[in-house]
Short mmCIF file of C-alpha atoms in Angstrom, two decimals:
data_model
loop_
_atom_site.label_atom_id
_atom_site.label_comp_id
_atom_site.label_asym_id
_atom_site.label_seq_id
_atom_site.Cartn_x
_atom_site.Cartn_y
_atom_site.Cartn_z
CA UNK D 1 -19.84 1.78 -7.34
CA UNK D 2 -16.48 2.47 -8.28
CA UNK D 3 -15.24 0.57 -10.98
CA UNK D 4 -11.83 -0.09 -10.14
CA UNK D 5 -11.00 -1.71 -7.01
CA UNK D 6 -7.08 -1.75 -5.52
CA UNK D 7 -6.56 -4.62 -3.75
CA UNK D 8 -3.66 -6.45 -1.48
CA UNK D 9 -3.08 -9.85 -0.36
CA UNK D 10 -1.62 -10.54 2.97
CA UNK D 11 -0.79 -13.76 4.97
CA UNK D 12 1.84 -16.42 6.67
CA UNK D 13 3.77 -18.20 4.61
CA UNK D 14 2.29 -21.99 3.15
CA UNK D 15 -0.95 -20.19 3.87
CA UNK D 16 -2.60 -20.85 0.28
CA UNK D 17 -2.04 -16.90 -0.94
CA UNK D 18 -0.27 -17.98 -4.39
CA UNK D 19 -3.28 -20.79 -4.82
CA UNK D 20 -6.14 -18.11 -3.90
CA UNK D 21 -4.45 -15.52 -6.42
CA UNK D 22 -4.15 -17.81 -9.04
CA UNK D 23 -7.71 -19.08 -8.06
CA UNK D 24 -9.13 -15.66 -8.48
CA UNK D 25 -7.41 -14.91 -11.93
CA UNK D 26 -8.11 -18.89 -13.36
CA UNK D 27 -12.07 -18.45 -12.32
CA UNK D 28 -12.55 -14.84 -13.61
CA UNK D 29 -10.85 -16.22 -16.55
CA UNK D 30 -7.78 -13.71 -16.73
CA UNK D 31 -5.29 -16.77 -17.72
CA UNK D 32 -4.19 -17.05 -20.95
CA UNK D 33 -4.69 -20.66 -22.60
CA UNK D 34 -0.87 -20.71 -23.00
CA UNK D 35 -0.26 -19.99 -19.60
CA UNK D 36 -2.73 -22.70 -18.44
CA UNK D 37 -1.21 -25.20 -20.50
CA UNK D 38 2.42 -24.49 -19.21
CA UNK D 39 1.34 -24.79 -15.68
CA UNK D 40 -1.02 -27.92 -16.36
CA UNK D 41 1.72 -29.67 -17.86
CA UNK D 42 4.51 -28.83 -14.93
CA UNK D 43 1.67 -29.89 -12.44
CA UNK D 44 1.39 -33.50 -14.14
CA UNK D 45 5.36 -32.99 -13.82
CA UNK D 46 5.00 -32.76 -10.32
CA UNK D 47 2.85 -35.62 -9.82
CA UNK D 48 -0.18 -33.50 -9.88
CA UNK D 49 -3.75 -34.56 -10.70
CA UNK D 50 -5.54 -31.17 -11.04
CA UNK D 51 -3.68 -27.81 -12.27
CA UNK D 52 -1.17 -26.10 -9.14
CA UNK D 53 -2.68 -22.63 -9.78
CA UNK D 54 -0.02 -20.89 -7.54
CA UNK D 55 2.40 -21.44 -10.65
CA UNK D 56 0.45 -18.52 -12.31
CA UNK D 57 1.72 -16.28 -9.46
CA UNK D 58 5.23 -17.47 -8.39
CA UNK D 59 6.61 -16.37 -11.67
CA UNK D 60 10.37 -15.88 -10.32
CA UNK D 61 12.63 -19.37 -10.69
CA UNK D 62 13.45 -18.76 -6.46
CA UNK D 63 9.71 -18.42 -5.64
CA UNK D 64 9.01 -21.79 -7.75
CA UNK D 65 11.97 -23.16 -5.92
CA UNK D 66 11.22 -22.38 -2.45
CA UNK D 67 7.67 -22.68 -2.53
CA UNK D 68 7.28 -19.05 -1.14
CA UNK D 69 6.29 -15.54 -3.02
CA UNK D 70 9.49 -13.24 -2.39
CA UNK D 71 8.29 -9.94 -4.47
CA UNK D 72 5.52 -7.54 -4.67
CA UNK D 73 3.63 -8.68 -7.93
CA UNK D 74 0.56 -6.82 -9.40
CA UNK D 75 -2.26 -8.95 -10.85
CA UNK D 76 -4.90 -7.11 -13.18
CA UNK D 77 -8.06 -8.67 -13.56
CA UNK D 78 -11.74 -7.84 -14.25
CA UNK D 79 -15.46 -9.17 -13.93
CA UNK D 80 -18.48 -7.45 -16.04
CA UNK D 81 -19.15 -5.51 -12.68
CA UNK D 82 -15.69 -4.53 -11.88
CA UNK D 83 -11.79 -4.30 -12.65
CA UNK D 84 -9.28 -4.79 -10.07
CA UNK D 85 -5.50 -4.30 -9.54
CA UNK D 86 -4.37 -7.03 -7.02
CA UNK D 87 -0.74 -6.55 -5.31
CA UNK D 88 0.53 -9.92 -4.31
CA UNK D 89 2.50 -9.68 -1.18
CA UNK D 90 4.90 -12.09 0.28
CA UNK D 91 4.05 -13.77 3.45
CA UNK D 92 7.44 -14.81 5.05
CA UNK D 93 8.14 -12.65 8.34
CA UNK D 94 11.58 -11.54 6.36
CA UNK D 95 9.52 -9.80 3.68
CA UNK D 96 7.09 -8.02 5.89
CA UNK D 97 8.20 -4.72 4.11
CA UNK D 98 7.17 -6.23 1.06
CA UNK D 99 3.82 -6.00 2.23
CA UNK D 100 4.12 -2.36 3.32
CA UNK D 101 4.62 -1.59 -0.51
CA UNK D 102 1.68 -3.18 -1.99
CA UNK D 103 -0.85 -2.37 0.72
CA UNK D 104 0.07 1.16 0.85
CA UNK D 105 -2.43 2.07 -1.92
CA UNK D 106 -4.89 -0.89 -1.31
CA UNK D 107 -8.59 0.13 -0.77
CA UNK D 108 -8.68 -3.71 0.59
CA UNK D 109 -6.81 -6.25 1.95
CA UNK D 110 -7.76 -9.85 1.71
CA UNK D 111 -5.54 -11.67 4.63
CA UNK D 112 -5.49 -15.43 4.69
CA UNK D 113 -5.42 -17.72 7.35
CA UNK D 114 -4.83 -21.26 7.47
CA UNK D 115 -7.83 -23.11 8.92
CA UNK D 116 -5.66 -25.71 10.62
CA UNK D 117 -3.58 -22.77 12.40
CA UNK D 118 -6.22 -20.03 12.83
CA UNK D 119 -4.50 -16.61 13.73
CA UNK D 120 -1.24 -16.59 14.59
CA UNK D 121 1.86 -13.81 15.10
CA UNK D 122 2.09 -13.04 11.43
CA UNK D 123 -1.54 -12.46 10.99
CA UNK D 124 -1.61 -10.08 13.62
CA UNK D 125 1.48 -8.37 12.38
CA UNK D 126 -0.16 -8.07 8.90
CA UNK D 127 -3.45 -6.62 10.19
CA UNK D 128 -1.73 -4.03 12.42
CA UNK D 129 0.52 -3.06 9.04
CA UNK D 130 -2.83 -2.63 7.17
CA UNK D 131 -4.60 -0.73 10.23
CA UNK D 132 -1.26 1.72 10.03
CA UNK D 133 -1.49 2.08 6.79
CA UNK D 134 -5.04 3.20 6.88
CA UNK D 135 -6.22 0.26 4.39
CA UNK D 136 -10.50 0.67 4.87
CA UNK D 137 -11.57 -2.74 4.13
CA UNK D 138 -10.37 -6.31 5.35
CA UNK D 139 -11.39 -9.30 4.26
CA UNK D 140 -10.31 -12.75 6.39
CA UNK D 141 -9.71 -15.49 4.22
CA UNK D 142 -9.86 -18.72 6.06
CA UNK D 143 -8.49 -20.76 3.70
CA UNK D 144 -8.01 -24.57 3.28
CA UNK D 145 -11.44 -24.89 5.15
CA UNK D 146 -11.67 -28.39 3.48
CA UNK D 147 -8.63 -29.65 5.28
CA UNK D 148 -10.55 -29.32 8.37
CA UNK D 149 -13.56 -30.89 7.31
CA UNK D 150 -15.51 -27.71 6.46
CA UNK D 151 -16.05 -27.39 10.26
CA UNK D 152 -18.41 -24.50 11.31
CA UNK D 153 -16.98 -24.33 14.85
CA UNK D 154 -13.60 -24.30 13.49
CA UNK D 155 -14.38 -20.77 11.40
CA UNK D 156 -16.44 -19.27 13.94
CA UNK D 157 -13.63 -19.21 16.45
CA UNK D 158 -11.02 -18.12 13.85
CA UNK D 159 -13.07 -15.62 12.77
CA UNK D 160 -14.51 -14.26 16.19
CA UNK D 161 -10.87 -14.17 17.57
CA UNK D 162 -9.64 -11.83 14.37
CA UNK D 163 -12.60 -9.40 14.55
CA UNK D 164 -11.85 -8.87 18.05
CA UNK D 165 -8.16 -8.13 16.96
CA UNK D 166 -9.14 -5.95 14.27
CA UNK D 167 -11.62 -4.12 16.28
CA UNK D 168 -8.56 -3.26 18.64
CA UNK D 169 -6.89 -1.93 15.49
CA UNK D 170 -9.89 0.37 15.03
CA UNK D 171 -11.51 -1.31 12.52
CA UNK D 172 -15.49 -1.27 12.89
CA UNK D 173 -16.80 -4.87 12.42
CA UNK D 174 -18.69 -3.97 9.39
CA UNK D 175 -15.53 -3.18 7.84
CA UNK D 176 -14.40 -6.86 8.38
CA UNK D 177 -15.32 -9.74 6.64
CA UNK D 178 -14.63 -13.42 7.27
CA UNK D 179 -15.16 -16.38 4.34
CA UNK D 180 -14.40 -19.83 4.81
CA UNK D 181 -12.45 -20.86 1.51
CA UNK D 182 -10.55 -23.83 -0.05
CA UNK D 183 -8.54 -22.10 -2.81
CA UNK D 184 -7.12 -25.52 -3.86
CA UNK D 185 -10.79 -26.49 -4.97
CA UNK D 186 -12.59 -23.05 -5.39
CA UNK D 187 -15.09 -23.48 -2.15
CA UNK D 188 -16.49 -19.89 -1.99
CA UNK D 189 -14.09 -18.19 -4.07
CA UNK D 190 -15.83 -17.32 -7.12
CA UNK D 191 -18.62 -20.17 -6.54
CA UNK D 192 -20.82 -20.42 -3.71
CA UNK D 193 -20.02 -23.87 -1.78
CA UNK D 194 -22.65 -26.25 -0.66
CA UNK D 195 -20.50 -27.79 1.54
CA UNK D 196 -20.47 -24.59 3.70
CA UNK D 197 -24.49 -24.74 4.21
CA UNK D 198 -23.96 -22.45 7.63
CA UNK D 199 -21.88 -20.29 6.05
CA UNK D 200 -24.72 -17.22 4.71
CA UNK D 201 -22.71 -14.31 3.53
CA UNK D 202 -20.97 -14.02 -0.32
CA UNK D 203 -18.31 -15.56 -2.01
CA UNK D 204 -14.90 -13.95 -2.00
CA UNK D 205 -15.21 -12.59 -5.61
CA UNK D 206 -18.94 -11.21 -4.84
CA UNK D 207 -17.70 -9.14 -2.13
CA UNK D 208 -14.95 -7.69 -3.77
CA UNK D 209 -17.45 -6.95 -6.43
CA UNK D 210 -19.49 -5.06 -4.63
CA UNK D 211 -17.78 -4.04 -1.26
CA UNK D 212 -18.68 0.03 -1.32
CA UNK D 213 -15.10 1.88 -2.00
CA UNK D 214 -14.81 5.35 -1.73
CA UNK D 215 -13.44 7.35 -4.79
CA UNK D 216 -10.07 9.27 -4.48
CA UNK D 217 -11.86 12.69 -2.43
CA UNK D 218 -11.83 15.45 -4.40
CA UNK D 219 -11.88 17.93 -1.86
CA UNK D 220 -8.57 16.98 -0.92
CA UNK D 221 -6.10 20.00 -0.50
CA UNK D 222 -3.92 20.26 -3.58
CA UNK D 223 -0.82 18.92 -3.59
CA UNK D 224 2.16 18.89 -6.47
CA UNK D 225 5.55 17.73 -5.91
CA UNK D 226 7.89 19.16 -8.34
CA UNK D 227 9.88 16.87 -10.56
CA UNK D 228 11.22 18.64 -13.26
CA UNK D 229 11.50 22.07 -14.36
CA UNK D 230 11.07 22.41 -18.24
CA UNK D 231 13.19 25.37 -19.87
CA UNK D 232 13.37 24.52 -23.83
CA UNK D 233 14.86 27.89 -24.31
CA UNK D 234 13.94 26.97 -28.30
CA UNK D 235 12.67 29.77 -30.92
CA UNK D 236 9.36 28.75 -30.79
CA UNK D 237 9.18 28.69 -27.01
CA UNK D 238 12.00 31.01 -25.57
CA UNK D 239 10.33 32.24 -22.50
CA UNK D 240 8.49 28.88 -21.47
CA UNK D 241 9.10 27.80 -17.93
CA UNK D 242 6.83 25.25 -16.56
CA UNK D 243 6.82 22.67 -13.89
CA UNK D 244 6.34 19.01 -14.39
CA UNK D 245 5.59 16.40 -12.04
CA UNK D 246 2.15 14.40 -11.15
CA UNK D 247 -0.83 15.74 -8.73
CA UNK D 248 -0.27 13.92 -5.19
CA UNK D 249 -3.64 15.11 -3.92
CA UNK D 250 -6.71 17.50 -4.60
CA UNK D 251 -7.52 19.22 -8.21
CA UNK D 252 -5.55 22.12 -9.97
CA UNK D 253 -7.17 24.58 -12.35
CA UNK D 254 -6.18 27.79 -14.33
CA UNK D 255 -6.22 30.91 -11.78
CA UNK D 256 -5.94 28.79 -8.77
CA UNK D 257 -4.14 30.52 -5.99
CA UNK D 258 -0.66 28.37 -4.81
CA UNK D 259 2.23 28.83 -2.45
CA UNK D 260 5.54 27.28 -3.56
CA UNK D 261 6.76 25.64 -0.46
CA UNK D 262 9.38 25.38 1.70
CA UNK D 263 10.01 29.08 0.11
CA UNK D 264 6.44 30.44 1.25
CA UNK D 265 6.20 32.44 -2.37
CA UNK D 266 2.57 32.61 -3.66
CA UNK D 267 1.50 32.86 -7.05
CA UNK D 268 -1.40 31.76 -9.46
CA UNK D 269 -1.99 28.75 -11.85
CA UNK D 270 -1.86 30.31 -15.74
CA UNK D 271 -2.10 27.03 -17.31
CA UNK D 272 -2.04 23.22 -17.28
CA UNK D 273 -0.17 21.88 -20.02
CA UNK D 274 0.10 17.78 -20.95
CA UNK D 275 1.51 15.93 -23.84
CA UNK D 276 -1.74 15.82 -25.30
CA UNK D 277 -2.70 19.55 -25.15
CA UNK D 278 -3.58 21.80 -21.97
CA UNK D 279 -6.39 20.94 -19.75
CA UNK D 280 -9.41 23.01 -17.56
CA UNK D 281 -8.69 20.93 -14.88
CA UNK D 282 -6.32 18.15 -13.28
CA UNK D 283 -6.99 15.62 -10.54
CA UNK D 284 -4.80 13.23 -8.23
CA UNK D 285 -2.78 10.73 -10.59
CA UNK D 286 -2.41 13.04 -13.46
CA UNK D 287 1.02 14.01 -14.84
CA UNK D 288 1.10 17.36 -15.68
CA UNK D 289 3.19 20.62 -16.49
CA UNK D 290 1.91 23.77 -14.31
CA UNK D 291 2.69 27.18 -15.46
CA UNK D 292 2.82 30.16 -13.07
CA UNK D 293 1.45 33.60 -13.63
CA UNK D 294 4.88 34.91 -11.89
CA UNK D 295 8.53 33.77 -12.33
CA UNK D 296 9.30 31.99 -9.10
CA UNK D 297 12.79 30.23 -8.53
CA UNK D 298 11.31 26.81 -8.28
CA UNK D 299 13.27 23.49 -8.46
CA UNK D 300 12.95 19.72 -8.33
CA UNK D 301 12.10 19.10 -4.53
CA UNK D 302 9.75 21.86 -3.99
CA UNK D 303 5.76 21.41 -3.21
CA UNK D 304 3.28 23.74 -4.79
CA UNK D 305 0.03 23.67 -2.75
CA UNK D 306 -3.06 25.67 -2.67
CA UNK D 307 -2.66 28.97 -0.84
CA UNK D 308 -5.60 28.53 1.74
CA UNK D 309 -4.97 25.18 2.42
CA UNK D 310 -1.10 24.77 2.86
CA UNK D 311 0.48 21.92 4.56
CA UNK D 312 2.95 22.39 7.48
CA UNK D 313 6.20 23.80 6.80
CA UNK D 314 8.71 22.19 9.52
CA UNK D 315 12.42 20.58 9.85
CA UNK D 316 11.04 18.23 12.60
CA UNK D 317 8.53 16.05 12.41
CA UNK D 318 7.16 13.15 14.53
CA UNK D 319 6.28 10.09 12.90
CA UNK D 320 5.31 6.25 12.67
CA UNK D 321 8.03 4.39 11.48
CA UNK D 322 7.85 0.64 9.97
CA UNK D 323 11.32 -0.61 10.51
CA UNK D 324 12.43 -2.29 7.18
CA UNK D 325 16.03 -3.17 7.81
CA UNK D 326 17.97 -5.95 10.02
CA UNK D 327 20.33 -2.83 10.88
CA UNK D 328 18.83 -1.51 13.85
CA UNK D 329 17.91 2.05 14.43
CA UNK D 330 19.14 4.06 17.56
CA UNK D 331 18.81 7.46 18.53
CA UNK D 332 21.15 9.70 16.79
CA UNK D 333 21.66 7.94 13.72
CA UNK D 334 22.33 9.85 10.52
CA UNK D 335 19.82 8.94 7.86
CA UNK D 336 17.83 10.53 4.71
CA UNK D 337 14.67 11.11 4.68
CA UNK D 338 12.75 11.28 0.76
CA UNK D 339 9.41 13.11 0.81
CA UNK D 340 7.85 13.21 -2.63
CA UNK D 341 10.43 14.42 -5.06
CA UNK D 342 12.56 15.62 -2.17
CA UNK D 343 15.52 14.04 -0.18
CA UNK D 344 16.87 15.99 2.76
CA UNK D 345 19.63 14.68 5.47
CA UNK D 346 18.07 13.99 8.96
CA UNK D 347 18.98 13.12 12.29
CA UNK D 348 16.79 10.41 14.70
CA UNK D 349 16.09 11.90 17.64
CA UNK D 350 14.04 10.81 20.26
CA UNK D 351 12.24 6.70 20.05
CA UNK D 352 9.25 7.63 21.90
CA UNK D 353 7.34 4.49 21.71
CA UNK D 354 7.55 1.06 19.81
CA UNK D 355 4.16 -0.50 19.01
CA UNK D 356 3.65 -4.38 19.77
CA UNK D 357 1.38 -5.65 17.58
CA UNK D 358 0.44 -8.93 19.11
CA UNK D 359 -0.43 -7.43 22.80
CA UNK D 360 -1.59 -3.88 21.08
CA UNK D 361 0.43 -2.29 23.71
CA UNK D 362 3.03 0.20 23.74
CA UNK D 363 6.52 -0.05 24.88
CA UNK D 364 7.83 3.55 25.99
CA UNK D 365 11.29 4.81 25.29
CA UNK D 366 12.98 1.77 23.23
CA UNK D 367 16.50 1.43 23.09
CA UNK D 368 16.35 0.47 19.62
CA UNK D 369 13.72 -0.73 16.57
CA UNK D 370 14.37 -3.67 15.16
CA UNK D 371 13.45 -5.23 11.48
CA UNK D 372 9.55 -5.20 11.09
CA UNK D 373 9.19 -3.24 14.36
CA UNK D 374 6.68 -0.43 14.25
CA UNK D 375 7.49 3.35 16.27
CA UNK D 376 6.98 6.50 17.12
CA UNK D 377 9.88 8.52 16.30
CA UNK D 378 11.03 12.42 15.82
CA UNK D 379 13.50 13.36 13.22
CA UNK D 380 15.21 16.52 12.79
CA UNK D 381 15.54 17.43 9.01
CA UNK D 382 18.76 19.28 7.51
CA UNK D 383 15.96 21.45 5.85
CA UNK D 384 12.57 22.67 6.26
CA UNK D 385 9.76 20.46 3.88
CA UNK D 386 6.09 20.72 3.80
CA UNK D 387 4.22 17.95 5.22
CA UNK D 388 0.55 16.96 5.95
CA UNK D 389 -0.66 14.19 8.64
CA UNK D 390 -0.59 10.94 7.18
CA UNK D 391 -4.29 10.38 7.90
CA UNK D 392 -5.43 13.61 5.94
CA UNK D 393 -3.35 13.09 2.83
CA UNK D 394 -1.73 9.66 2.84
CA UNK D 395 0.32 10.78 -0.54
CA UNK D 396 2.02 13.77 1.13
CA UNK D 397 1.92 12.67 4.85
CA UNK D 398 4.58 9.39 3.57
CA UNK D 399 8.00 9.34 3.15
CA UNK D 400 11.06 7.08 3.04
CA UNK D 401 13.98 6.70 5.23
CA UNK D 402 17.23 5.87 3.38
CA UNK D 403 20.77 4.54 4.29
CA UNK D 404 22.96 7.99 3.47
CA UNK D 405 26.20 4.89 3.00
CA UNK D 406 24.62 2.78 0.51
CA UNK D 407 21.02 4.17 -0.46
CA UNK D 408 19.01 1.27 0.98
CA UNK D 409 15.77 1.77 2.35
CA UNK D 410 15.44 1.59 5.82
CA UNK D 411 11.63 2.51 6.99
CA UNK D 412 8.26 3.67 5.94
CA UNK D 413 7.57 6.84 7.69
CA UNK D 414 3.84 8.27 8.10
CA UNK D 415 3.74 11.56 9.69
CA UNK D 416 1.36 11.80 12.48
CA UNK D 417 0.65 9.53 15.62
CA UNK D 418 -0.85 6.35 13.96
CA UNK D 419 -0.16 4.49 17.68
CA UNK D 420 -0.26 6.76 20.51
#
């Protein structure tokens, strides 16, 4: 079992997500005494008899004033069984793009619903985004179960409706767990509640501690976007030429045959340098400097890849976009595509389809993509890049679409047809 779980929260506004995250931090004793004292004082000032645990999470003044989460924040906590990195994402429709950011590296997502409202439009939208990003495990936290009198029938209806929706998105029923919780009073969060004797499953924390999580695959093809070329040209290192960056996928060892893309030039890894000295092997997520056997014309934005398992080199990609801008996307628009460390100009070609996350159907040939739409689009690039299908290699199968006028992020893109 992995000792680290990366998870994200998602859900609609006022479903108690901030309170749930605060409860997890509180119950795992991950809150400093002075933080808890401050929250207790603020709660008393608001006329509350118990600490408002959401104040542990909504740290921005604008968040506290509006009672909503705006930005993605990362929380760190641990139990004796596992460590956790939690991406706390907003619930408001306007900030769905932040959910994409927070869930992009998650191994599990906790999706909240209000037991009084059940599965709503934003629930289905978030589930579609999580499926699009390939988050492998889902937990449906049916929150505020105390406000419906701990009613089993209410919970069952919500759990079954969501399970059907998740299955339609491609999830297996065994990878989706529904838990009745009350974040406010702590029912089934860290401690089993005696008010839900009809629920025989684990508490939320028990599930987070024990859910099997596949480790980062070590058999992935090696991918290394070059971030910086190091040429000291000093008396001690007159001929040193290294290529610095972070390994996006796979592993590398001295002696490995590689190819530099998009040029297609082959060479061999001669050494792996780090600030702490050379390595005999380095894997995904490690920042290193590669030394090659040949003097190759390499610059920032190039991709060094395994010679025998190279990505596709192309100047045209068909991808699934999650459109994140209030400015609609139309065919013919000029944009920038940022893939790894490389940014190229691009022209929007055909808009093939728009996915309707509410009906789980596709609308062919839409005229535009609007804010929060998910669609399949062809992009024609001014230069070739090396890409993988997102389902094979998420780090080199993902990219951003950027507005060339002001640098704003317009869309998150995934290479391949995630939805037909």
